[in-house]
Structures are given as C-alpha cells and as structure tokens.
Tab-separated table of C-alpha atoms in Angstrom:
chain	number	residue	atom	x	y	z
S	26	GLU	CA	49.746	-1.980	24.555
S	27	TYR	CA	52.328	-4.745	24.866
S	28	HIS	CA	54.078	-2.961	27.720
S	29	LYS	CA	50.783	-2.315	29.543
S	30	GLU	CA	50.451	-6.059	30.033
S	31	MET	CA	54.070	-6.577	31.094
S	32	LEU	CA	54.156	-8.679	34.234
S	33	ASP	CA	56.411	-8.026	37.175
S	34	ILE	CA	59.018	-10.656	37.849
S	35	VAL	CA	59.294	-12.917	40.857
S	36	ILE	CA	62.411	-12.082	42.834
S	37	VAL	CA	64.184	-15.302	43.739
S	38	ASP	CA	67.915	-15.732	44.346
S	39	SER	CA	68.760	-16.396	40.692
S	40	THR	CA	66.675	-13.419	39.531
S	41	ARG	CA	68.382	-11.156	42.056
S	42	ILE	CA	71.814	-12.308	40.852
S	43	ASN	CA	70.844	-11.866	37.193
S	44	LEU	CA	69.387	-8.398	37.803
S	45	ARG	CA	72.559	-7.338	39.613
S	46	SER	CA	74.733	-8.653	36.780
S	47	LEU	CA	72.563	-6.899	34.194
S	48	ALA	CA	72.694	-3.626	36.159
S	49	LEU	CA	76.486	-3.845	36.353
S	50	GLY	CA	76.694	-4.506	32.624
S	51	ILE	CA	74.426	-1.566	31.808
S	52	SER	CA	76.306	0.767	34.149
S	53	SER	CA	79.541	-0.034	32.298
S	54	GLY	CA	78.075	1.558	29.172
S	55	LYS	CA	79.126	-1.404	27.049
S	56	ALA	CA	76.867	-3.697	25.040
S	57	VAL	CA	75.378	-6.513	27.129
S	58	CYS	CA	74.765	-10.016	25.781
S	59	LEU	CA	72.373	-12.309	27.637
S	60	THR	CA	72.484	-16.017	26.899
S	61	GLY	CA	70.300	-18.864	28.020
S	62	PRO	CA	67.725	-21.379	26.847
S	63	VAL	CA	64.552	-20.276	25.078
S	64	GLY	CA	61.934	-19.088	27.560
S	65	CYS	CA	64.236	-18.618	30.554
S	66	GLY	CA	63.291	-14.938	30.966
S	67	LYS	CA	66.076	-12.982	29.256
S	68	THR	CA	63.690	-10.550	27.571
S	69	ASN	CA	61.551	-10.203	30.711
S	70	LEU	CA	64.650	-9.351	32.725
S	71	VAL	CA	65.695	-6.589	30.308
S	72	GLU	CA	62.161	-5.179	30.116
S	73	PHE	CA	61.847	-5.246	33.912
S	74	MET	CA	65.145	-3.359	34.195
S	75	ALA	CA	64.018	-0.847	31.549
S	76	LYS	CA	60.759	-0.287	33.421
S	77	SER	CA	62.609	0.041	36.737
S	78	VAL	CA	64.896	2.804	35.471
S	79	GLY	CA	62.158	4.687	33.615
S	80	ARG	CA	62.902	3.589	30.061
S	81	LEU	CA	59.389	2.182	29.782
S	82	PRO	CA	56.625	4.555	30.858
S	83	PRO	CA	54.311	3.376	33.635
S	84	SER	CA	50.911	2.277	32.369
S	85	ASN	CA	48.518	3.590	35.045
S	86	LEU	CA	47.965	6.640	37.238
S	87	GLU	CA	49.201	5.014	40.446
S	88	ASP	CA	52.503	4.073	38.805
S	89	TYR	CA	52.783	7.571	37.329
S	90	ASN	CA	52.246	9.002	40.798
S	91	ALA	CA	55.155	6.938	42.117
S	92	TYR	CA	57.168	7.711	38.985
S	93	ILE	CA	56.741	11.423	39.522
S	94	SER	CA	57.292	11.139	43.304
S	95	ALA	CA	55.625	14.452	43.992
S	96	GLU	CA	57.441	15.082	47.300
S	97	GLU	CA	60.934	14.801	45.802
S	98	LYS	CA	60.673	15.707	42.116
S	99	SER	CA	58.515	17.512	39.657
S	100	TYR	CA	57.770	16.129	36.247
S	101	LYS	CA	58.789	18.237	33.259
S	102	LYS	CA	56.683	18.053	30.155
S	103	GLN	CA	57.797	19.399	26.788
S	104	GLU	CA	55.304	21.795	25.253
S	105	ASN	CA	55.433	24.054	22.204
S	106	GLY	CA	59.064	24.977	21.511
S	107	ASN	CA	61.277	25.362	24.552
S	108	LYS	CA	58.501	26.171	27.034
S	109	ARG	CA	58.163	23.708	29.892
S	110	LYS	CA	55.279	23.164	32.278
S	111	MET	CA	56.169	21.949	35.753
S	112	PHE	CA	53.850	19.713	37.731
S	113	GLN	CA	54.291	20.727	41.337
S	114	LYS	CA	53.692	18.849	44.589
S	115	ASN	CA	50.384	17.029	44.866
S	116	GLU	CA	49.380	18.070	41.351
S	117	LEU	CA	48.832	15.051	39.100
S	118	PRO	CA	48.771	15.410	35.328
S	119	ASN	CA	46.342	13.676	32.987
S	120	VAL	CA	47.668	10.147	32.264
S	121	ASP	CA	46.845	10.301	28.546
S	122	ASP	CA	48.595	13.657	28.270
S	123	LEU	CA	51.718	12.234	29.939
S	124	LYS	CA	51.734	9.126	27.763
S	125	SER	CA	51.656	11.240	24.622
S	126	GLN	CA	54.643	13.290	25.845
S	127	THR	CA	56.759	10.449	27.292
S	128	LYS	CA	59.501	8.963	25.169
S	129	THR	CA	59.853	5.324	26.058
S	130	GLY	CA	63.527	5.182	25.264
S	131	PHE	CA	63.266	1.438	24.670
S	132	LEU	CA	63.138	-0.311	21.292
S	133	ARG	CA	63.346	-3.965	20.395
S	134	ILE	CA	63.663	-5.961	17.211
S	135	GLN	CA	63.581	-9.650	16.420
S	136	LEU	CA	66.561	-10.566	14.248
S	137	GLY	CA	66.517	-13.404	11.767
S	138	ASP	CA	67.905	-14.527	8.438
S	139	GLN	CA	65.530	-12.102	6.660
S	140	THR	CA	66.681	-9.074	8.679
S	141	ASP	CA	69.119	-6.957	6.687
S	142	SER	CA	71.091	-3.850	7.570
S	143	LYS	CA	68.484	-1.571	5.916
S	144	ILE	CA	65.995	-2.478	8.642
S	145	LEU	CA	68.521	-1.450	11.301
S	146	LEU	CA	70.016	1.592	9.548
S	147	GLY	CA	67.098	2.942	7.522
S	148	GLN	CA	66.465	3.849	3.917
S	149	TYR	CA	64.911	6.415	1.636
S	150	ARG	CA	61.268	5.809	0.814
S	151	CYS	CA	58.916	7.288	-1.750
S	152	THR	CA	56.341	9.881	-0.790
S	153	ASP	CA	53.018	10.679	-2.389
S	154	VAL	CA	54.783	13.278	-4.533
S	155	PRO	CA	56.335	11.625	-7.609
S	156	GLY	CA	60.133	11.720	-7.511
S	157	GLU	CA	60.292	12.797	-3.865
S	158	PHE	CA	62.043	10.652	-1.280
S	159	VAL	CA	62.342	11.025	2.492
S	160	TRP	CA	64.747	9.371	4.898
S	161	GLN	CA	63.173	6.805	7.210
S	162	PRO	CA	65.627	5.881	9.974
S	163	GLY	CA	65.883	2.262	11.049
S	164	VAL	CA	65.554	1.019	14.595
S	165	LEU	CA	69.322	1.110	15.307
S	166	THR	CA	69.684	4.613	13.865
S	167	GLN	CA	66.773	5.836	16.005
S	168	ALA	CA	68.283	4.300	19.125
S	169	VAL	CA	71.744	5.765	18.450
S	170	MET	CA	70.404	9.247	17.604
S	171	ASN	CA	68.007	9.486	20.566
S	172	GLY	CA	69.963	7.611	23.251
S	173	TYR	CA	67.437	4.777	23.510
S	174	TRP	CA	67.993	1.264	24.770
S	175	LEU	CA	67.841	-1.289	21.954
S	176	LEU	CA	67.092	-4.951	22.571
S	177	LEU	CA	68.195	-7.224	19.725
S	178	GLU	CA	66.449	-10.573	20.021
S	179	ASP	CA	68.166	-13.724	18.669
S	180	ILE	CA	71.398	-12.052	17.608
S	181	ASP	CA	72.819	-15.498	16.823
S	182	THR	CA	70.573	-15.597	13.730
S	183	ALA	CA	71.780	-12.222	12.393
S	184	THR	CA	73.048	-11.990	8.825
S	185	PRO	CA	76.692	-11.080	8.106
S	186	ASP	CA	75.820	-7.523	7.012
S	187	VAL	CA	73.958	-6.926	10.296
S	188	CYS	CA	76.960	-8.272	12.232
S	189	THR	CA	79.264	-5.920	10.303
S	190	VAL	CA	77.103	-2.891	11.152
S	191	LEU	CA	76.998	-3.853	14.839
S	192	ALA	CA	80.738	-4.608	14.991
S	193	ASN	CA	81.585	-1.204	13.488
S	194	LEU	CA	79.275	0.520	15.977
S	195	LEU	CA	80.744	-1.275	18.979
S	196	GLU	CA	84.376	-0.807	17.898
S	197	ASN	CA	84.211	2.846	16.803
S	198	ASN	CA	81.391	4.232	18.977
S	199	PHE	CA	79.704	5.809	15.954
S	200	LEU	CA	77.359	4.547	13.301
S	201	LYS	CA	77.955	4.700	9.563
S	202	VAL	CA	74.647	5.182	7.770
S	203	PRO	CA	75.268	5.241	4.009
S	204	GLY	CA	73.294	7.981	2.271
S	205	PHE	CA	72.304	9.675	5.532
S	206	ARG	CA	75.283	10.389	7.790
S	207	GLU	CA	78.748	8.972	7.566
S	208	ASN	CA	79.698	9.260	11.247
S	209	LEU	CA	76.633	9.362	13.484
S	210	LYS	CA	77.842	9.835	17.070
S	211	VAL	CA	76.178	7.720	19.750
S	212	ALA	CA	73.866	9.824	21.921
S	213	HIS	CA	74.116	9.738	25.697
S	214	GLY	CA	71.996	6.942	27.186
S	215	PHE	CA	72.272	4.535	24.251
S	216	GLN	CA	72.463	0.919	25.397
S	217	LEU	CA	72.610	-2.216	23.287
C-alpha cells in the first residue's frame, strides 16, 4: 500500500544529475551510499529508480499495460511448477492476479541503535509444535538470496555488529549466516 501512494518526482537539473549518478552507481554493481540532509529526497530517488527499472510493481492497470508493453514483450507469469502462461499481444491480465505473482525485488529497513544483526541475517523461531524451530531469514538474507535491492535507511546509526556483517558482505561478496549457511553467495541482481 505504501508503494501505491508513491509520488513521481519532479525532474529538475539537480534531480537529473542525481538520477544519472545513482544509475551509474547501480550499474557498477557496487554498494551505493547516498548522503544529504534529512528530507532532501534520497529515499524518493532510490524508490523512483526502483520503480523505473521494474523493481517495484506498477500499482494500476494502465501502468501494467505500459510495463508489459504488449507490442514488444509478453509478460511471463509463474504458475504451478515450471509451467508458464504467456500473455500475448493485446491480452491484458487481471491486475490482482499479476500483483500476487510479481516479486517486488525491493526491500527497505530503517536502521537504528536497536537494530542488531539478527534482524538483518535472521534467526530460528519457535513453531506451534513444542520443540520445533524453523529458520526465518532476515531482510539482508532475503535480499542476498533472491537478488533483491535493499535500501538501508540511516546507516550512520547502525550498531557495530551490523557494520561487521555489512563489511564482510561487501568485502567477500558472500554472506555468513551463523546457524543457516556459512557462505551464502550473492544472487544476481542484488543491490545495496
């Protein structure tokens, strides 16, 4: 619902320059750090870029129509198992059906002094069955495994253990998740 209400940005000279710089940073495949005063539009810029490249799904039928671009492409939708249904020219799918099948590929988390590495990496949690535990991946683990974009808000307030996890990821290009996987390789498309 948050992304449905996302406003488009006003393209002025500074916005155009910032979007170009952000696009160059993203295309390098390296982590990108945006700095600036509170409220200057850093988050809006990243979300606009994510929406522009299809990381955020469009929120209405007209945008889906453009997103699919029926003349040039067909939209593939994952169904049961490996079967795929193709939407051909001039055939528009049900918006609700598309939304349920679309992976956004974009996650965000607000960091702070209460955010620890367990929130980013994940942890085992109890189930309804006594003595049974299941792994619940954290936001960073999900992003690394699925090739999502991850927006970390206010990284300057991160705790030392969060900084250690991020430094290891950026230096080694894999994630160490204690108790789950020791060397989790970064999936294609991951962007920090």
